[in-house]
């Protein structure tokens, strides 16, 4: 097996809507921070003569997504070999923690290395995107942009993790798989939400504001734009038909706790992807207090602490939590 590890990422300006369903080009620009320690490990081996791809113990639905990704990779690599794949994540999967991002970034990296190919990170990002759009951002570490470009899209790092050692907390409110995955959620929003056009029109300004705030390390400006961009994405999704509501009661309680923290002088800002978990940005020196405040909100199961992390990389041996043969762990690794 060739092993690779990739981290999840948090979109500070979000991707929600495609212009091209197959190539997965985004309708608007997004900007993320790669999350240290929220990781997926993928092992891949291409085997000539194998009857079918073997995907380590995954349930049918996520395994299907991995299968079509492998199909797309075979076309790109001009190979007919089938793959033996092993996957494991160390955080709740398919529940709005961007498990698909770390899964397909790790998978793309290990699959390419296993095929003996040497490709640039940009090419790797392009491949990872075929599995899940946001996965292209997890190829890179630190702060990363992904934007439409002349009918296609480009992904590029904008600042390394050392540029701004922010604290990013994740208040986990549910570990159940979400009812509507992000691909279906996006399709439904594009097709039925009367607010979709307004969402897309407001994206570029948020993107520029966030970019400038990162350059200036201005938490107040970044937090404000991240929060309103998140609310606008969810507003567009809520207005879809049938409506998309990714929040749990505890999600809302955490959002209010973050606002209370700010009102009492602690700079903290939230963002929520297509799921019930709440990610909170703050300076590292207040992270412990913010973690305790979020952990005390009824319905919060636990609070993970992260910071800007590295991009996808190969590893010699998987960490203990991803050791092959550990079936329950392998089953955890699903793509939303
Ligand atoms: O990459 P996907 O198809 O799982 O979509 C990700 C969508 C959001 O997480 C809600 C936003 C984003 O930019 O990551």
Short mmCIF file of C-alpha atoms and ligand atoms in Angstrom, two decimals:
data_model
loop_
_atom_site.label_atom_id
_atom_site.label_comp_id
_atom_site.label_asym_id
_atom_site.label_seq_id
_atom_site.Cartn_x
_atom_site.Cartn_y
_atom_site.Cartn_z
CA UNK A 1 0.00 0.00 0.00
CA UNK A 2 1.04 3.58 -0.65
CA UNK A 3 -0.19 5.78 2.18
CA UNK A 4 -1.10 9.45 2.23
CA UNK A 5 -2.60 11.73 4.84
CA UNK A 6 -4.70 14.81 4.16
CA UNK A 7 -6.44 17.25 6.46
CA UNK A 8 -9.95 18.56 6.30
CA UNK A 9 -10.51 22.24 5.56
CA UNK A 10 -12.89 24.92 6.73
CA UNK A 11 -14.35 27.21 4.08
CA UNK A 12 -14.27 30.80 5.35
CA UNK A 13 -15.92 31.83 2.07
CA UNK A 14 -17.96 28.94 0.80
CA UNK A 15 -18.38 26.93 -2.36
CA UNK A 16 -22.07 26.16 -2.78
CA UNK A 17 -23.06 25.65 -6.42
CA UNK A 18 -21.33 24.31 -9.52
CA UNK A 19 -21.27 25.47 -13.11
CA UNK A 20 -20.15 22.03 -14.25
CA UNK A 21 -21.44 18.94 -12.45
CA UNK A 22 -18.92 16.55 -14.02
CA UNK A 23 -15.69 18.55 -13.86
CA UNK A 24 -16.95 20.14 -10.59
CA UNK A 25 -16.13 23.75 -11.35
CA UNK A 26 -17.52 26.17 -8.77
CA UNK A 27 -19.98 28.96 -9.55
CA UNK A 28 -18.18 31.29 -7.14
CA UNK A 29 -14.82 31.75 -5.39
CA UNK A 30 -14.13 30.07 -2.06
CA UNK A 31 -11.37 30.40 0.49
CA UNK A 32 -10.41 27.92 3.17
CA UNK A 33 -8.03 27.13 5.96
CA UNK A 34 -6.64 23.60 6.13
CA UNK A 35 -7.31 22.05 9.56
CA UNK A 36 -4.42 20.49 11.41
CA UNK A 37 -5.20 17.13 13.03
CA UNK A 38 -8.60 16.50 11.40
CA UNK A 39 -7.24 13.93 9.03
CA UNK A 40 -7.97 11.09 6.66
CA UNK A 41 -5.43 8.42 5.80
CA UNK A 42 -5.76 6.64 2.47
CA UNK A 43 -3.85 3.60 1.28
CA UNK A 44 -3.96 2.61 -2.39
CA UNK A 45 -2.49 -0.24 -4.38
CA UNK A 46 -3.19 -0.67 -8.12
CA UNK A 47 -3.43 -4.36 -8.93
CA UNK A 48 -3.41 -5.79 -12.47
CA UNK A 49 -5.93 -8.58 -12.93
CA UNK A 50 -8.05 -7.69 -9.89
CA UNK A 51 -11.71 -8.26 -10.85
CA UNK A 52 -13.02 -5.13 -9.17
CA UNK A 53 -11.93 -2.27 -6.93
CA UNK A 54 -11.75 -3.37 -3.30
CA UNK A 55 -12.69 -0.58 -0.94
CA UNK A 56 -11.91 -1.38 2.69
CA UNK A 57 -15.20 -2.24 4.38
CA UNK A 58 -17.16 0.88 3.40
CA UNK A 59 -20.96 0.91 3.29
CA UNK A 60 -22.39 0.93 -0.23
CA UNK A 61 -23.24 4.64 -0.67
CA UNK A 62 -19.82 6.16 0.11
CA UNK A 63 -18.05 3.24 -1.55
CA UNK A 64 -19.94 4.12 -4.75
CA UNK A 65 -18.52 7.65 -4.64
CA UNK A 66 -15.01 6.26 -4.20
CA UNK A 67 -15.62 3.81 -7.08
CA UNK A 68 -16.62 6.53 -9.51
CA UNK A 69 -13.60 8.55 -8.42
CA UNK A 70 -11.34 5.56 -9.17
CA UNK A 71 -13.06 5.22 -12.55
CA UNK A 72 -12.25 8.85 -13.33
CA UNK A 73 -8.64 8.35 -12.19
CA UNK A 74 -8.26 5.29 -14.45
CA UNK A 75 -9.26 7.41 -17.43
CA UNK A 76 -6.73 10.08 -16.49
CA UNK A 77 -3.98 7.54 -15.82
CA UNK A 78 -4.86 5.48 -18.91
CA UNK A 79 -4.82 2.28 -16.90
CA UNK A 80 -7.22 -0.64 -16.52
CA UNK A 81 -5.78 -1.83 -13.20
CA UNK A 82 -8.21 -2.03 -10.27
CA UNK A 83 -7.39 -0.61 -6.87
CA UNK A 84 -7.23 -1.93 -3.35
CA UNK A 85 -8.16 0.99 -1.10
CA UNK A 86 -8.08 1.49 2.63
CA UNK A 87 -9.47 4.64 4.27
CA UNK A 88 -9.83 5.94 7.80
CA UNK A 89 -10.66 9.32 9.34
CA UNK A 90 -10.08 10.46 12.91
CA UNK A 91 -13.16 12.73 13.17
CA UNK A 92 -16.93 12.42 12.68
CA UNK A 93 -17.56 11.74 9.02
CA UNK A 94 -20.29 12.82 6.62
CA UNK A 95 -21.64 15.31 9.14
CA UNK A 96 -20.37 18.66 7.90
CA UNK A 97 -16.77 18.27 8.87
CA UNK A 98 -15.60 18.07 5.29
CA UNK A 99 -14.66 14.41 5.51
CA UNK A 100 -15.03 14.24 1.74
CA UNK A 101 -12.33 16.92 1.38
CA UNK A 102 -9.70 15.04 3.39
CA UNK A 103 -10.83 11.69 1.96
CA UNK A 104 -10.44 12.62 -1.70
CA UNK A 105 -7.30 14.68 -1.15
CA UNK A 106 -5.63 11.72 0.61
CA UNK A 107 -7.00 9.30 -1.96
CA UNK A 108 -5.78 11.34 -4.93
CA UNK A 109 -2.31 11.65 -3.41
CA UNK A 110 -1.92 7.96 -2.55
CA UNK A 111 -3.44 6.80 -5.86
CA UNK A 112 -1.05 8.92 -7.91
CA UNK A 113 1.99 7.86 -5.91
CA UNK A 114 0.85 4.23 -6.14
CA UNK A 115 0.68 4.61 -9.93
CA UNK A 116 4.28 5.83 -9.92
CA UNK A 117 3.29 9.21 -11.33
CA UNK A 118 4.83 12.49 -10.37
CA UNK A 119 2.39 15.36 -10.67
CA UNK A 120 2.38 18.95 -9.43
CA UNK A 121 0.15 19.96 -6.51
CA UNK A 122 -2.06 21.89 -8.96
CA UNK A 123 -2.59 18.77 -11.05
CA UNK A 124 -3.20 16.76 -7.89
CA UNK A 125 -5.79 19.32 -6.78
CA UNK A 126 -7.51 18.94 -10.14
CA UNK A 127 -7.72 15.18 -9.62
CA UNK A 128 -8.91 15.46 -6.01
CA UNK A 129 -11.68 17.79 -7.18
CA UNK A 130 -13.16 14.98 -9.27
CA UNK A 131 -14.02 13.21 -6.01
CA UNK A 132 -15.31 16.24 -4.14
CA UNK A 133 -14.97 19.92 -4.99
CA UNK A 134 -13.65 21.07 -1.64
CA UNK A 135 -10.99 18.31 -1.70
CA UNK A 136 -8.91 20.38 -4.12
CA UNK A 137 -8.28 22.93 -1.35
CA UNK A 138 -7.03 20.21 1.06
CA UNK A 139 -4.10 19.42 -1.25
CA UNK A 140 -2.53 22.63 0.04
CA UNK A 141 -1.72 23.72 3.58
CA UNK A 142 -2.49 27.03 5.26
CA UNK A 143 -4.94 29.41 3.56
CA UNK A 144 -6.15 28.35 0.13
CA UNK A 145 -8.30 29.86 -2.61
CA UNK A 146 -10.34 28.14 -5.30
CA UNK A 147 -12.00 30.31 -7.92
CA UNK A 148 -13.70 30.12 -11.28
CA UNK A 149 -11.34 30.95 -14.15
CA UNK A 150 -12.39 31.24 -17.79
CA UNK A 151 -14.85 28.35 -17.75
CA UNK A 152 -12.67 26.17 -15.49
CA UNK A 153 -11.26 26.86 -12.03
CA UNK A 154 -7.95 27.36 -10.27
CA UNK A 155 -6.85 26.43 -6.79
CA UNK A 156 -3.80 27.95 -5.11
CA UNK A 157 -2.33 28.57 -1.69
CA UNK A 158 -2.54 32.22 -0.59
CA UNK A 159 -0.63 32.07 2.72
CA UNK A 160 1.24 29.31 4.55
CA UNK A 161 0.04 28.07 7.94
CA UNK A 162 2.81 30.04 9.70
CA UNK A 163 1.36 33.29 8.34
CA UNK A 164 -1.40 33.28 10.96
CA UNK A 165 -1.55 30.68 13.76
CA UNK A 166 -5.27 31.10 14.44
CA UNK A 167 -7.16 28.71 16.69
CA UNK A 168 -10.06 26.88 15.03
CA UNK A 169 -12.40 25.06 17.39
CA UNK A 170 -14.99 22.54 16.27
CA UNK A 171 -18.07 22.14 18.45
CA UNK A 172 -19.40 18.68 17.58
CA UNK A 173 -23.18 18.58 18.07
CA UNK A 174 -24.05 15.36 16.25
CA UNK A 175 -22.18 12.36 14.89
CA UNK A 176 -25.03 11.10 12.73
CA UNK A 177 -24.56 11.12 8.96
CA UNK A 178 -26.42 14.05 7.48
CA UNK A 179 -29.63 13.38 5.57
CA UNK A 180 -28.72 15.35 2.43
CA UNK A 181 -25.12 15.34 1.21
CA UNK A 182 -23.49 18.47 -0.14
CA UNK A 183 -23.69 17.46 -3.82
CA UNK A 184 -27.44 16.94 -3.67
CA UNK A 185 -27.82 20.00 -1.43
CA UNK A 186 -26.02 22.17 -3.99
CA UNK A 187 -28.02 20.79 -6.90
CA UNK A 188 -31.26 21.48 -5.08
CA UNK A 189 -30.19 25.01 -4.12
CA UNK A 190 -29.11 25.84 -7.69
CA UNK A 191 -32.33 24.44 -9.17
CA UNK A 192 -34.91 25.72 -6.70
CA UNK A 193 -33.69 28.44 -4.33
CA UNK A 194 -34.91 31.93 -5.24
CA UNK A 195 -31.93 33.22 -3.21
CA UNK A 196 -29.28 31.33 -5.19
CA UNK A 197 -28.58 34.19 -7.60
CA UNK A 198 -28.13 36.66 -4.72
CA UNK A 199 -25.81 34.17 -3.00
CA UNK A 200 -23.60 33.87 -6.07
CA UNK A 201 -23.62 37.63 -6.70
CA UNK A 202 -22.43 38.37 -3.17
CA UNK A 203 -19.57 35.83 -3.26
CA UNK A 204 -16.78 37.80 -5.00
CA UNK A 205 -16.99 40.74 -2.54
CA UNK A 206 -16.83 38.37 0.46
CA UNK A 207 -13.89 36.61 -1.16
CA UNK A 208 -11.93 39.85 -1.66
CA UNK A 209 -12.69 40.99 1.90
CA UNK A 210 -11.57 37.66 3.35
CA UNK A 211 -8.42 37.66 1.26
CA UNK A 212 -7.47 41.13 2.46
CA UNK A 213 -8.28 40.22 6.08
CA UNK A 214 -5.98 37.20 5.88
CA UNK A 215 -3.18 39.28 4.37
CA UNK A 216 -3.58 41.82 7.20
CA UNK A 217 -4.19 39.15 9.91
CA UNK A 218 -7.32 41.07 10.84
CA UNK A 219 -9.49 38.66 12.85
CA UNK A 220 -12.31 41.13 13.27
CA UNK A 221 -12.63 41.56 9.49
CA UNK A 222 -12.14 37.86 8.69
CA UNK A 223 -14.57 36.72 11.37
CA UNK A 224 -17.26 39.15 10.26
CA UNK A 225 -17.06 38.12 6.61
CA UNK A 226 -16.83 34.39 7.42
CA UNK A 227 -19.92 34.59 9.61
CA UNK A 228 -22.05 36.51 7.13
CA UNK A 229 -20.90 34.36 4.20
CA UNK A 230 -21.90 31.26 6.17
CA UNK A 231 -25.32 32.73 6.96
CA UNK A 232 -25.86 33.64 3.31
CA UNK A 233 -25.01 30.14 2.14
CA UNK A 234 -27.41 28.64 4.65
CA UNK A 235 -30.08 31.22 3.73
CA UNK A 236 -29.86 30.10 0.10
CA UNK A 237 -30.04 26.43 1.16
CA UNK A 238 -32.95 27.05 3.57
CA UNK A 239 -34.92 28.61 0.71
CA UNK A 240 -34.52 25.52 -1.51
CA UNK A 241 -37.49 23.28 -2.26
CA UNK A 242 -37.68 21.04 -0.29
CA UNK A 243 -35.75 23.16 2.23
CA UNK A 244 -32.28 22.23 3.46
CA UNK A 245 -31.74 22.67 7.19
CA UNK A 246 -28.34 21.38 8.31
CA UNK A 247 -28.51 22.70 11.88
CA UNK A 248 -29.49 20.95 15.09
CA UNK A 249 -30.83 22.86 18.12
CA UNK A 250 -27.32 22.73 19.62
CA UNK A 251 -25.91 24.31 16.44
CA UNK A 252 -28.04 27.38 17.03
CA UNK A 253 -27.19 27.40 20.75
CA UNK A 254 -23.47 27.48 19.88
CA UNK A 255 -23.99 30.33 17.41
CA UNK A 256 -25.70 32.32 20.16
CA UNK A 257 -22.91 31.46 22.63
CA UNK A 258 -20.37 32.83 20.16
CA UNK A 259 -22.33 36.07 19.89
CA UNK A 260 -22.53 36.25 23.71
CA UNK A 261 -18.77 35.75 23.94
CA UNK A 262 -18.24 38.64 21.55
CA UNK A 263 -20.68 40.85 23.45
CA UNK A 264 -18.61 40.24 26.57
CA UNK A 265 -15.35 41.08 24.84
CA UNK A 266 -13.96 37.75 23.56
CA UNK A 267 -13.27 37.84 19.84
CA UNK A 268 -14.72 34.61 18.44
CA UNK A 269 -16.55 33.99 15.15
CA UNK A 270 -18.40 30.98 13.77
CA UNK A 271 -18.80 29.21 10.47
CA UNK A 272 -20.88 26.15 9.59
CA UNK A 273 -20.61 23.90 6.56
CA UNK A 274 -23.29 21.51 5.30
CA UNK A 275 -23.84 19.89 8.68
CA UNK A 276 -24.58 20.58 12.33
CA UNK A 277 -21.03 21.21 13.65
CA UNK A 278 -19.93 24.75 14.43
CA UNK A 279 -16.38 25.88 13.73
CA UNK A 280 -15.16 28.84 15.75
CA UNK A 281 -12.22 31.12 14.96
CA UNK A 282 -10.29 32.92 17.69
CA UNK A 283 -6.79 33.87 18.77
CA UNK A 284 -4.85 30.99 20.40
CA UNK A 285 -4.51 32.92 23.69
CA UNK A 286 -8.29 32.83 24.25
CA UNK A 287 -8.84 29.33 22.80
CA UNK A 288 -8.97 27.55 26.14
CA UNK A 289 -11.69 29.83 27.48
CA UNK A 290 -13.67 29.61 24.23
CA UNK A 291 -13.36 25.82 24.27
CA UNK A 292 -14.77 25.69 27.81
CA UNK A 293 -17.62 28.07 26.90
CA UNK A 294 -18.59 26.01 23.83
CA UNK A 295 -18.23 22.73 25.71
CA UNK A 296 -20.72 23.97 28.32
CA UNK A 297 -23.47 24.51 25.71
CA UNK A 298 -26.14 21.81 26.16
CA UNK A 299 -26.03 19.37 23.26
CA UNK A 300 -22.33 19.87 22.48
CA UNK A 301 -20.70 16.43 22.51
CA UNK A 302 -17.11 17.67 22.47
CA UNK A 303 -14.95 20.48 21.18
CA UNK A 304 -11.97 19.72 18.96
CA UNK A 305 -9.14 22.21 18.76
CA UNK A 306 -7.32 22.75 15.51
CA UNK A 307 -5.16 25.36 13.77
CA UNK A 308 -3.93 25.95 10.23
CA UNK A 309 -2.38 22.70 9.02
CA UNK A 310 -0.38 21.13 6.21
CA UNK A 311 -1.46 19.95 2.79
CA UNK A 312 -1.70 16.34 1.62
CA UNK A 313 1.47 14.29 2.02
CA UNK A 314 2.66 10.73 1.71
CA UNK A 315 3.42 8.79 4.88
CA UNK A 316 5.40 5.57 5.33
CA UNK A 317 3.06 3.87 7.77
CA UNK A 318 -0.46 4.80 8.85
CA UNK A 319 -0.96 6.12 12.40
CA UNK A 320 -2.49 3.72 14.96
CA UNK A 321 -6.04 5.07 14.45
CA UNK A 322 -5.82 4.21 10.74
CA UNK A 323 -4.10 0.84 11.01
CA UNK A 324 -5.34 -1.57 8.35
CA UNK A 325 -7.33 -4.46 9.73
CA UNK A 326 -9.19 -2.24 12.16
CA UNK A 327 -12.56 -2.73 10.49
CA UNK A 328 -14.70 -0.38 12.58
CA UNK A 329 -12.27 2.44 11.83
CA UNK A 330 -12.23 1.62 8.16
CA UNK A 331 -16.00 1.66 8.06
CA UNK A 332 -15.89 5.17 9.50
CA UNK A 333 -14.17 6.56 6.51
CA UNK A 334 -16.97 7.74 4.31
CA UNK A 335 -17.28 10.54 1.85
CA UNK A 336 -20.26 12.84 2.18
O1 LIG B 1 -16.83 19.40 -1.63
P1 LIG B 1 -18.23 19.10 -1.28
O2 LIG B 1 -19.01 18.62 -2.46
O3 LIG B 1 -18.35 18.18 -0.10
O4 LIG B 1 -18.93 20.51 -0.83
C1 LIG B 1 -18.48 21.28 0.25
C2 LIG B 1 -19.46 22.34 0.59
C3 LIG B 1 -19.19 23.16 1.84
O5 LIG B 1 -18.41 22.44 2.75
C4 LIG B 1 -20.53 23.49 2.52
C5 LIG B 1 -18.53 24.50 1.52
C6 LIG B 1 -17.07 24.45 1.17
O6 LIG B 1 -16.63 25.36 0.45
O7 LIG B 1 -16.35 23.55 1.63
#
